[in-house]
CSV table of C-alpha atoms and ligand atoms in Angstrom, one decimal:
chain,number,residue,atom,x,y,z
N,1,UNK,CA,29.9,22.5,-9.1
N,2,UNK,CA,28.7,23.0,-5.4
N,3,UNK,CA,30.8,26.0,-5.2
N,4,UNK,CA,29.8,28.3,-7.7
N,5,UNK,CA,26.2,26.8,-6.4
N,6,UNK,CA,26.2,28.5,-3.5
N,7,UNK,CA,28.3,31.4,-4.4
N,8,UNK,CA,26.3,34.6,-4.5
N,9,UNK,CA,23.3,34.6,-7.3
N,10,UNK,CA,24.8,36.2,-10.7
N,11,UNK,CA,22.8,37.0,-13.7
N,12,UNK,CA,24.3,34.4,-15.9
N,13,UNK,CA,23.7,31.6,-14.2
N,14,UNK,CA,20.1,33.1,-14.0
N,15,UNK,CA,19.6,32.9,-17.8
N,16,UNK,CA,21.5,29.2,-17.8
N,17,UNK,CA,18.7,28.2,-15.5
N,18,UNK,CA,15.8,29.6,-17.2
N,19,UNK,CA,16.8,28.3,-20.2
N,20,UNK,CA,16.9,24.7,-18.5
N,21,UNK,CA,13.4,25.2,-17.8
N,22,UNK,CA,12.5,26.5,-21.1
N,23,UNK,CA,14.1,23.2,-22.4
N,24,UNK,CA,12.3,20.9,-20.1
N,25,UNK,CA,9.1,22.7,-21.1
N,26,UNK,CA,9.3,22.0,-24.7
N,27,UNK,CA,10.4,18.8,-23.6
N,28,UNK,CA,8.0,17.6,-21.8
N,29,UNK,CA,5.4,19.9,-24.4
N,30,UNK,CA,6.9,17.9,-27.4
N,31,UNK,CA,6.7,14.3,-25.5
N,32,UNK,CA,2.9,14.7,-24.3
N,33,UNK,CA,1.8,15.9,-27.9
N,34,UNK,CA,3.3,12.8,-29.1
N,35,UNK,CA,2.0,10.8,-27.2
N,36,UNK,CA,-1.4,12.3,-28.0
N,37,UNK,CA,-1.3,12.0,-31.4
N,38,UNK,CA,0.1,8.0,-31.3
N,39,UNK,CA,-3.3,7.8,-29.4
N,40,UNK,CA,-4.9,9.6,-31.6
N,41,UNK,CA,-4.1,7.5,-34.0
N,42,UNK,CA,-4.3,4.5,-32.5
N,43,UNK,CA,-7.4,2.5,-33.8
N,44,UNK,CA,-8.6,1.6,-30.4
N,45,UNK,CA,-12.2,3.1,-30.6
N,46,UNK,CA,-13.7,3.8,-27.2
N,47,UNK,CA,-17.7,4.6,-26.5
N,48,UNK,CA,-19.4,6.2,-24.2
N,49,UNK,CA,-21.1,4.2,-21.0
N,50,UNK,CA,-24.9,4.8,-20.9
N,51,UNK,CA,-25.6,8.6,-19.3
N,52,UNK,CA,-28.3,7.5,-17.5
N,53,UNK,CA,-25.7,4.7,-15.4
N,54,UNK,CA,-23.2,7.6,-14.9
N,55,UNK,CA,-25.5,9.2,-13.3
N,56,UNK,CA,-26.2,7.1,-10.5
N,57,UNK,CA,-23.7,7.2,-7.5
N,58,UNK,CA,-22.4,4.0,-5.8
N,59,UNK,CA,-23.3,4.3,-2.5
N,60,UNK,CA,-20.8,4.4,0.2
N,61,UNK,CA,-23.1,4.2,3.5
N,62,UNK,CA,-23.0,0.1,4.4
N,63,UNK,CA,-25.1,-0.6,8.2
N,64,UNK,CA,-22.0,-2.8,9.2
N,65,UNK,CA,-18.5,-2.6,7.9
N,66,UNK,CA,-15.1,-4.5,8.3
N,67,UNK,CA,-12.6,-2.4,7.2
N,68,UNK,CA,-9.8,-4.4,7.9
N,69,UNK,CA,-10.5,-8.5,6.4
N,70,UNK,CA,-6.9,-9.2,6.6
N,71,UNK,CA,-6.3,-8.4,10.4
N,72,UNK,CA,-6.7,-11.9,12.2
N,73,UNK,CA,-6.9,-13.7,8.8
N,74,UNK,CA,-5.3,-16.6,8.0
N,75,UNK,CA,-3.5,-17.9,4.5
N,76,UNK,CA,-5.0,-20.8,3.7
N,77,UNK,CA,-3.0,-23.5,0.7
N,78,UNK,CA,-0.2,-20.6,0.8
N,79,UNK,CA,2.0,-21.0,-2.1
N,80,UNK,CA,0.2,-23.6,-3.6
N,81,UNK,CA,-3.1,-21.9,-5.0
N,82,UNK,CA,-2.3,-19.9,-7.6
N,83,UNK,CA,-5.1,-16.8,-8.7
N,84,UNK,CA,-7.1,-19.0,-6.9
N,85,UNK,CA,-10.4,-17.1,-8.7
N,86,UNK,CA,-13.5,-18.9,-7.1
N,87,UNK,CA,-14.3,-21.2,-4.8
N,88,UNK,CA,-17.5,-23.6,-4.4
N,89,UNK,CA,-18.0,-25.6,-1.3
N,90,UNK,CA,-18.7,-29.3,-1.2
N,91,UNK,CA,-20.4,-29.8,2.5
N,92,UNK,CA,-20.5,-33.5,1.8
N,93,UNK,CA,-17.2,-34.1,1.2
N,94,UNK,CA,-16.0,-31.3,3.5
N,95,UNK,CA,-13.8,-29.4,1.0
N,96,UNK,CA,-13.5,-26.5,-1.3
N,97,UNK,CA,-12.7,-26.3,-4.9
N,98,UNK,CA,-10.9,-23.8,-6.0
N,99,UNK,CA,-9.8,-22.3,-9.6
N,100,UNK,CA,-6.4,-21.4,-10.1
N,101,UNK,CA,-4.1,-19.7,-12.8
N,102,UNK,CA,-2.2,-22.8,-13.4
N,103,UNK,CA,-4.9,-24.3,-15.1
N,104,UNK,CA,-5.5,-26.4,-11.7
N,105,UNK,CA,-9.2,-27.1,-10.6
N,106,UNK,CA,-7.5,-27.5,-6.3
N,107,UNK,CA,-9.6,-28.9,-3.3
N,108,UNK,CA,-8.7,-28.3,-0.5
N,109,UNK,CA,-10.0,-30.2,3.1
N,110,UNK,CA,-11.6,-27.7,5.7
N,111,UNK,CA,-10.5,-29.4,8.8
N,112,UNK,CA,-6.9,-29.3,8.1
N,113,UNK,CA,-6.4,-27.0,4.8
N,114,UNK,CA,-4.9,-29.9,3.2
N,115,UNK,CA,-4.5,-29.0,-0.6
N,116,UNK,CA,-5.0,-31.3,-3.1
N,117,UNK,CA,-4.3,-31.1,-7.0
N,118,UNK,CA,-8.0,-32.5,-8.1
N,119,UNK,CA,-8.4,-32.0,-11.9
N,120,UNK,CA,-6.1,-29.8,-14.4
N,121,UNK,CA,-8.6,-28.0,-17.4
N,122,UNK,CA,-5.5,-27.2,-19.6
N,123,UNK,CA,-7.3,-23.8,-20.1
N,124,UNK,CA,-7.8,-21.2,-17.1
N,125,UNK,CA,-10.7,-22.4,-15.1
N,126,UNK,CA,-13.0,-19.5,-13.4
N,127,UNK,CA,-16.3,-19.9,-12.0
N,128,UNK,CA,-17.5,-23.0,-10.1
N,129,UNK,CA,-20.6,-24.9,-9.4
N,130,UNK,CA,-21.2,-28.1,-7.7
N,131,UNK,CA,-24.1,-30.2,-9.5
N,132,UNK,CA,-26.5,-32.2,-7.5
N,133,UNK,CA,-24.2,-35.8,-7.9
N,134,UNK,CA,-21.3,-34.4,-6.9
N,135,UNK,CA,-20.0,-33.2,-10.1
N,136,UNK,CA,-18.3,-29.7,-10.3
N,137,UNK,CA,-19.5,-27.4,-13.3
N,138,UNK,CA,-16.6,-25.2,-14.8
N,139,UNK,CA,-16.6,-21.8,-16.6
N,140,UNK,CA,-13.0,-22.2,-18.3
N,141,UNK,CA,-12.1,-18.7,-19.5
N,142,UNK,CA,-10.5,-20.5,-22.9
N,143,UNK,CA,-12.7,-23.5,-22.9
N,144,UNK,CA,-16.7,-22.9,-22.5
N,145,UNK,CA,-18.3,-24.7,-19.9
N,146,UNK,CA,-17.1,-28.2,-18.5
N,147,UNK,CA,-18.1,-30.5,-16.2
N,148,UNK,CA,-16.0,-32.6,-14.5
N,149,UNK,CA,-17.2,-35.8,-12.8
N,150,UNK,CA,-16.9,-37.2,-9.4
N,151,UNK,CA,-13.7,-39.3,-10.4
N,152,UNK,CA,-12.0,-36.2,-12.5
N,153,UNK,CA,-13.1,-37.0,-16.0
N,154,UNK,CA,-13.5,-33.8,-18.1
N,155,UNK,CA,-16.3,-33.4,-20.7
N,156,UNK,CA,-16.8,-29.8,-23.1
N,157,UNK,CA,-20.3,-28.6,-22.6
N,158,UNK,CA,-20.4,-25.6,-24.7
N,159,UNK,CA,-18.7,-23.2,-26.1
N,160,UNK,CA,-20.9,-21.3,-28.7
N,161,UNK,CA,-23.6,-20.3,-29.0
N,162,UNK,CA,-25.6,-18.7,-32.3
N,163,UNK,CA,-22.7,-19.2,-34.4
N,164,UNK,CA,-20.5,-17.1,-32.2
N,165,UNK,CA,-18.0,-18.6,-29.5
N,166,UNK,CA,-17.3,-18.2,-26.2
N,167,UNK,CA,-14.8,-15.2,-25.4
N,168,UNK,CA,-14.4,-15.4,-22.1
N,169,UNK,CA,-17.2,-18.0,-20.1
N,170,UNK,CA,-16.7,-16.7,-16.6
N,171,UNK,CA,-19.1,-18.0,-14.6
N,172,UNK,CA,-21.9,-20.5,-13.9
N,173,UNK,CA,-24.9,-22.5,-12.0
N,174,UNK,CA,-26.7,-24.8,-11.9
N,175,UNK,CA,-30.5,-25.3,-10.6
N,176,UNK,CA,-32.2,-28.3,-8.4
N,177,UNK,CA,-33.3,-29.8,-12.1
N,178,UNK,CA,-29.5,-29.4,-13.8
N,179,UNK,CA,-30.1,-26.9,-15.9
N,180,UNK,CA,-27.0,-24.5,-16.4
N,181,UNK,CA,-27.0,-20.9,-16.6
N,182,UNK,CA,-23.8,-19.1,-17.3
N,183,UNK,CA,-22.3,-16.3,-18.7
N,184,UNK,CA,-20.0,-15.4,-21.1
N,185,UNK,CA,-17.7,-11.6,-19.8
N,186,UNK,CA,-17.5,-10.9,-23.5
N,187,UNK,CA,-17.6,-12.8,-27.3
N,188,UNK,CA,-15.0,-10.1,-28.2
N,189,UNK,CA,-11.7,-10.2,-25.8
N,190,UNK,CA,-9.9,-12.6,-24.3
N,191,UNK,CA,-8.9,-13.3,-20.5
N,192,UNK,CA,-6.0,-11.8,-21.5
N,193,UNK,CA,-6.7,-8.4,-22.4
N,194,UNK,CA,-10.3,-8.6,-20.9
N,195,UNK,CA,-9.7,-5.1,-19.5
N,196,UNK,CA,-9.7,-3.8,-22.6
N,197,UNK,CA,-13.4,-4.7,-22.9
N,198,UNK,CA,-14.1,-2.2,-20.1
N,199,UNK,CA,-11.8,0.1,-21.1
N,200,UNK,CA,-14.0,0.0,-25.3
N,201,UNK,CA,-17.0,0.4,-22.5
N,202,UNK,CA,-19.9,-1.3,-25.8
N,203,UNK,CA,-21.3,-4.5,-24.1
N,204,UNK,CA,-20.5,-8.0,-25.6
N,205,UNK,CA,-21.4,-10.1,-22.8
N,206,UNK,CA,-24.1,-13.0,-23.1
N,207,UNK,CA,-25.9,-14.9,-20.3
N,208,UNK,CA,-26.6,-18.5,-21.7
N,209,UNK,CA,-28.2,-21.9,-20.4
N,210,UNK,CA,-27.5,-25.3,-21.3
N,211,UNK,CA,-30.2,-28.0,-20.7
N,212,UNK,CA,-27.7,-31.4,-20.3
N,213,UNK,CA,-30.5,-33.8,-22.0
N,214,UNK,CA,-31.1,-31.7,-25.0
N,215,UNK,CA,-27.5,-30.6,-25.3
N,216,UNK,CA,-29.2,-27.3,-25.9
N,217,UNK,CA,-27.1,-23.8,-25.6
N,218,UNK,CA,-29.5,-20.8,-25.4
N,219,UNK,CA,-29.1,-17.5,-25.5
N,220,UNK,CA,-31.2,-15.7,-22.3
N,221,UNK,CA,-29.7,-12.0,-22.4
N,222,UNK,CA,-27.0,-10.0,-24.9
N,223,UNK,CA,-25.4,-7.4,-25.6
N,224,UNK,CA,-24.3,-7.3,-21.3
N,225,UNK,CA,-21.6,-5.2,-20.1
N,226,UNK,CA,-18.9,-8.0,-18.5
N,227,UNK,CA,-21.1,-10.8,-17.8
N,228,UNK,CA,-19.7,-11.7,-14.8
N,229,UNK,CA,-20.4,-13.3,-11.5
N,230,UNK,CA,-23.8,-15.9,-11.7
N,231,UNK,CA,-25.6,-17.8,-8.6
N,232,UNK,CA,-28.9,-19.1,-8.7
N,233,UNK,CA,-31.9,-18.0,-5.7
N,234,UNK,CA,-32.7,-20.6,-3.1
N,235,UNK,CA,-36.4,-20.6,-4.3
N,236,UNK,CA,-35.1,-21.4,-7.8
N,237,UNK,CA,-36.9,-18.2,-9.6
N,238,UNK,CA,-33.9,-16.2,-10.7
N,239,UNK,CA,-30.5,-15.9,-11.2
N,240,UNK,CA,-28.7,-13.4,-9.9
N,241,UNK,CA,-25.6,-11.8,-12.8
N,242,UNK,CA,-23.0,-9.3,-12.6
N,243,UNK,CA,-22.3,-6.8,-15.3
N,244,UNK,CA,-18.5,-5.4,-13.2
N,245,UNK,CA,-18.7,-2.0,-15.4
N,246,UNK,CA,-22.3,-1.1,-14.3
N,247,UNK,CA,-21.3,-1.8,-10.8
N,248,UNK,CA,-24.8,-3.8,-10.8
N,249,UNK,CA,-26.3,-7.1,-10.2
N,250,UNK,CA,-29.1,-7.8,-12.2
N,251,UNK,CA,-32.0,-10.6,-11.9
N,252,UNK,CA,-33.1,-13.1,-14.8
N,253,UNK,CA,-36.3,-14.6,-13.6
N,254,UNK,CA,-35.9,-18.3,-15.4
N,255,UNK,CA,-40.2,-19.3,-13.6
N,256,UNK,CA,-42.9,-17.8,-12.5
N,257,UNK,CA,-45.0,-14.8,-14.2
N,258,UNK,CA,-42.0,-12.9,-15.0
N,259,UNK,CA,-40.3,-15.8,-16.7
N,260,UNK,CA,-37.9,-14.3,-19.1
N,261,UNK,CA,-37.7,-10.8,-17.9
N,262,UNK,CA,-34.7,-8.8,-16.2
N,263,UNK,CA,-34.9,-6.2,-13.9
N,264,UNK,CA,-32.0,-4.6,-11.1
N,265,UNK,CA,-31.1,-6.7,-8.4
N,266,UNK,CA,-28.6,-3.9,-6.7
N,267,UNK,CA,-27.0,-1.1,-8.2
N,268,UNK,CA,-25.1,1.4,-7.4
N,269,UNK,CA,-22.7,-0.8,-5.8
N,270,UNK,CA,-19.4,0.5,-4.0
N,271,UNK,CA,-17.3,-1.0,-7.0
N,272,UNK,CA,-17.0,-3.4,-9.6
N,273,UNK,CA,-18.3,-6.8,-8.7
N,274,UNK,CA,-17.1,-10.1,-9.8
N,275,UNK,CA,-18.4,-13.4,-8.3
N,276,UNK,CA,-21.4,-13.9,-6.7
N,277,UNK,CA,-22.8,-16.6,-3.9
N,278,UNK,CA,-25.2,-17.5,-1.9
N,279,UNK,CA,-24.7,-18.8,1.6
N,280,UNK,CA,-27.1,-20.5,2.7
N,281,UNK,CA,-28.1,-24.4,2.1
N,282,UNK,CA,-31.2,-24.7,0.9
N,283,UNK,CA,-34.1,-22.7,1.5
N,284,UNK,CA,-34.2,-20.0,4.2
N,285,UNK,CA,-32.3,-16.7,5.9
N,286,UNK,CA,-28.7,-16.8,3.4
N,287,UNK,CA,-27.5,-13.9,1.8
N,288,UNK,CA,-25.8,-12.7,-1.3
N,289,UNK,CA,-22.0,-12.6,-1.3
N,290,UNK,CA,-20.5,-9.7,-3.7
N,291,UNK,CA,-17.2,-9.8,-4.7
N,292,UNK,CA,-15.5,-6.3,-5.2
N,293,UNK,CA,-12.8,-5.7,-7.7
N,294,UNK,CA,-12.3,-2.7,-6.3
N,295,UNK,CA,-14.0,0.1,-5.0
N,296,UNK,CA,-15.2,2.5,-7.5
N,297,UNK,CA,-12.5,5.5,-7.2
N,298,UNK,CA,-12.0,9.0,-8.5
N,299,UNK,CA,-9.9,7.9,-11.5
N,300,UNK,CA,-12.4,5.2,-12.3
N,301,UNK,CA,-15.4,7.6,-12.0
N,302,UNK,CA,-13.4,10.0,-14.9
N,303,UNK,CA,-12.3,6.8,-17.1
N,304,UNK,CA,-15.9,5.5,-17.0
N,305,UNK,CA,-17.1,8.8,-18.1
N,306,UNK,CA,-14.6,10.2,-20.6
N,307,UNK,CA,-14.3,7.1,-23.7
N,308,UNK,CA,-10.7,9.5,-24.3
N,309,UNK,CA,-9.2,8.4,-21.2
N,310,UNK,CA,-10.6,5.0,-21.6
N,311,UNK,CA,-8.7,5.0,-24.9
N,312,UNK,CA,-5.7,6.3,-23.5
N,313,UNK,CA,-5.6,3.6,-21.0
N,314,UNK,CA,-5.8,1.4,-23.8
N,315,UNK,CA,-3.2,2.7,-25.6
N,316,UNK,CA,-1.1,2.2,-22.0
N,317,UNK,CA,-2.1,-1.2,-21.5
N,318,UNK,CA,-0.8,-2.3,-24.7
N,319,UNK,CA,2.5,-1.1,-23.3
N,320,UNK,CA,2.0,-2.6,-20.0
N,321,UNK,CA,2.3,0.8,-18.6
N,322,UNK,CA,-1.2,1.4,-17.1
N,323,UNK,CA,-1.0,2.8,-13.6
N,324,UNK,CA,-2.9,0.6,-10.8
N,325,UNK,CA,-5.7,2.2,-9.7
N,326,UNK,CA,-7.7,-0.5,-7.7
N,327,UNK,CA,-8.3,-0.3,-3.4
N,328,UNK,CA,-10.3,-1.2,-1.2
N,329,UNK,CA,-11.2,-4.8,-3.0
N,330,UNK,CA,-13.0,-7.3,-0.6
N,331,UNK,CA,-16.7,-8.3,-0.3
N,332,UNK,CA,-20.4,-7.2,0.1
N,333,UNK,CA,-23.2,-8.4,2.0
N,334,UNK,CA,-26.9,-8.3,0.6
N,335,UNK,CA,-29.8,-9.5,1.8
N,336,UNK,CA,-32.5,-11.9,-0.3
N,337,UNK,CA,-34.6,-8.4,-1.1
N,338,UNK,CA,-31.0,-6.8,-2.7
N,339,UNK,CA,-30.5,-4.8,0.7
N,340,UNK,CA,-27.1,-3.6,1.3
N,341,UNK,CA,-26.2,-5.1,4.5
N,342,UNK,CA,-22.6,-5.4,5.3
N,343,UNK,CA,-19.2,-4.6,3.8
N,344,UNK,CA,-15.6,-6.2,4.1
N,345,UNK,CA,-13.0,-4.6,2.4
N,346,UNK,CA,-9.1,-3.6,3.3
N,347,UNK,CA,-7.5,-0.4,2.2
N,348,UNK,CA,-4.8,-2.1,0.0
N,349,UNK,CA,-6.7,-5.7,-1.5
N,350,UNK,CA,-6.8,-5.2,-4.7
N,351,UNK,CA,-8.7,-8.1,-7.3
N,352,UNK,CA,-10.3,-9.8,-4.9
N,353,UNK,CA,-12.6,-12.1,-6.8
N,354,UNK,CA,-15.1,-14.1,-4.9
N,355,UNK,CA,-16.5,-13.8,-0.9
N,356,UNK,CA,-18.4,-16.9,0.3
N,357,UNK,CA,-18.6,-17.3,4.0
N,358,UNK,CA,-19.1,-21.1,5.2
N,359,UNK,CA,-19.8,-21.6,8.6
N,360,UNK,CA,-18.1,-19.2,11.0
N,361,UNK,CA,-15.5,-18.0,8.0
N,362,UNK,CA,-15.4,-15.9,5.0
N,363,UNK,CA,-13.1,-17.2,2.7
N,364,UNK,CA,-11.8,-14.9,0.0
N,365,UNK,CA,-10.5,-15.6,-3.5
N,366,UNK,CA,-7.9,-13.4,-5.6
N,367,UNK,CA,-6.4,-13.1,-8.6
N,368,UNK,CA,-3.0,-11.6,-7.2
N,369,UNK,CA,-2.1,-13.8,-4.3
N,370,UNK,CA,-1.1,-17.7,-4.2
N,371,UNK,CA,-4.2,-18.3,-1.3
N,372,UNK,CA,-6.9,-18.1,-0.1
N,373,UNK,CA,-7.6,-15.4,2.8
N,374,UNK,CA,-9.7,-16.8,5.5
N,375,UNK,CA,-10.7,-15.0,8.3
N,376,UNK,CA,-13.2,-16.3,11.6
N,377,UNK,CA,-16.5,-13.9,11.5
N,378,UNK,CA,-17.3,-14.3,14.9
N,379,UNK,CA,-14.1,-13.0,15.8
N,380,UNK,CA,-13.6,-9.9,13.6
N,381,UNK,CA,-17.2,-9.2,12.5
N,382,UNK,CA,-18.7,-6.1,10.7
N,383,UNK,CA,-19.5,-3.6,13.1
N,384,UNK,CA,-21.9,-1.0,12.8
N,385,UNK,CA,-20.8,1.7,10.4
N,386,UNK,CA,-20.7,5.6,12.2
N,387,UNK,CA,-21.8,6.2,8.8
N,388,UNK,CA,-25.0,5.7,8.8
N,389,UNK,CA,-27.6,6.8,11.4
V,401,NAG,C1,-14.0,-18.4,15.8
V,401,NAG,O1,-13.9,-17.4,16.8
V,401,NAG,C2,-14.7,-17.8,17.9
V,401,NAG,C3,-14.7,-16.6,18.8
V,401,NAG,O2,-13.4,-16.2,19.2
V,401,NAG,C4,-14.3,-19.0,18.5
V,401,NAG,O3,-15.1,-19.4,19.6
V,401,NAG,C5,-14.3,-20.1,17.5
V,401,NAG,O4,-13.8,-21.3,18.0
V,401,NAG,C6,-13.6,-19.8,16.3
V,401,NAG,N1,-13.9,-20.8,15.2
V,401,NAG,C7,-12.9,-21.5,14.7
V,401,NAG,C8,-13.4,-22.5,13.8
V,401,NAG,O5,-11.7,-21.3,14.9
């Protein structure tokens, strides 16, 4: 009652309100010990990341930065590309394909944003890559890797390899000669529950080739953490791969004297990457476009370091009661020699999943919107960063 509320204090009501507390105490005492011991128990079975990776620091300091990628930008296909996860860009025919949630493989006309539906997978189609007679090479997160020719016909390239299958093929390219390299996030999970994979924090990713006239699926690289974003260099020596936990790019030289061998590409990168391109047409001056997840933050840096919180977030997932943590999602810059050069990001993007600028634009794919965000460079460029010196 508001009256005996605010009527002078009395030592009765003292005790009645202590005693509240005493009861939420053991409450909340009693409800966080059980829910402890159910994750105790739980047979999720989280393992530590490497010491010598948590170690390193992303760095923070990029030379020019736009901090706000959705001022000025525009929607493009709005409400009718769905997760639209990659996109590859066809300069002959003037378009885009993009990969959406739906299962739809969308292309979309640059003059006028027109949207067309081009080819449906039946599966979940994520990375893209246009081969060298027009035909558009699919990593299909449920299917392996397809290619789909000029007129739409689909055709299953692979989707095992050693005796184990496909998990999750997430993304791919293809050289001058046709070769494909791809990867594989993880033989383990699905897309699904694929964040589980980083929460377990042991590596079951795999980066792969397929040769189209032996019909030959090798093995290049195991035991990767995520396998994610692939893109081949302009000189054809290396491909370029993602591994999102690491928050590193590393390089798989595929000629030359190092034929075989993998070294870092970039590390220590803001956040957790995703797709990676190349801008540039041919030889020449292009950079490296990074997609970032989201930037690496404070809860992030504890899960990746303590496999209990990892579990615990687990545990939550299975519930669907994991709290969001992701910011600051948007795209890196890097140059051929795996400089940091520029950064685009906005405070509340949040699984943004591929940058690729074409022409004067960057256009932007995501897993949460039903779009893709394009925004004029000239117009809202990076700036110079007060950061750095
Ligand atoms: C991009 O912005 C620049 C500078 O404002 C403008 O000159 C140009 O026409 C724009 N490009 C397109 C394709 O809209």
């Amino acid at each position: 009652m508001e009256s005996t509320r605010s009527s002078s204090p009395n030592p009765a009501q003292g005790t009645r309100s202590s005693t509240w507390c005493r009861d939420l105490l053991i409450t909340l005492v009693c409800t966080v010990a059980i829910a402890l011991l159910l994750v105790q128990y739980d047979d999720f079975d989280a393992a530590a990341y490497p010491s010598e990776e948590l170690a390193k620091k992303p760095v923070f300091e990029v030379p020019r930065v736009n901090s706000h990628v959705l001022h000025g930008s525009e929607k493009v296909g709005e409400g009718q590309l769905l997760g639209p996860e990659d996109i590859v860009y066809d300069p002959k025919l003037g378009v885009i394909y993009t990969s959406c949630s739906d299962g739809w493989i969308k292309r979309v006309r640059l003059s006028d944003s027109e949207v067309e539906d081009w080819v449906n997978t039946g599966g979940r189609p994520l990375g893209l890559a246009l081969g060298n007679s027009g035909e558009v090479y699919v990593a299909d997160a449920y299917k392996g890797v397809l290619k789909i020719t000029e007129d739409g016909a689909i055709e299953v390239l692979t989707n095992e390899a050693e005796g184990i299958k496909f998990g999750l093929t997430d993304a791919v390219t293809v050289t001058k000669n046709g070769i494909l390299y791809f990867t594989d996030a993880t033989w383990k999970y699905e897309l699904h529950n694929c964040v589980l994979d980083i929460f377990e924090g042991r590596p079951h990713g795999r980066l792969m080739s397929y040769d189209p006239s032996t019909k030959q699926t090798k093995v290049l690289a195991r035991d990767l953490y995520f396998a994610n974003g692939i893109e081949i260099s302009p000189d054809q020596d290396f491909v370029i791969f993602c591994e999102t936990p690491m928050m590193r790019c590393m390089r798989y030289y595929i000629q030359g004297e190092k034929e075989g061998s993998i070294d870092v590409f970039i590390d220590r990168l803001v956040g957790l990457p995703d797709n990676i391109r190349y801008d540039g047409e041919g030889h020449g001056e292009g950079q490296y476009w990074i997609a970032i997840n989201t930037e690496h933050t404070y809860s992030w840096d504890l899960a990746r370091k303590y496999p209990y919180i990892r579990k615990v977030l687990a545990f939550l997932e299975k519930y669907q009661k994991r709290p969001s943590v992701e910011k600051n999602a948007g795209a890196i810059v890097v140059d051929l020699d795996g400089k940091l050069v520029e950064r685009y990001y906005e405070p509340e993007l949040t699984l943004v999943t591929t940058g690729i600028k074409i022409g004067e634009h960057l256009y932007l794919g995501n897993l949460m919107t039903s779009f893709i965000t394009r925004l004029n460079l000239t117009q809202y460029p990076a700036t110079p960063s007060s950061l750095t010196n």
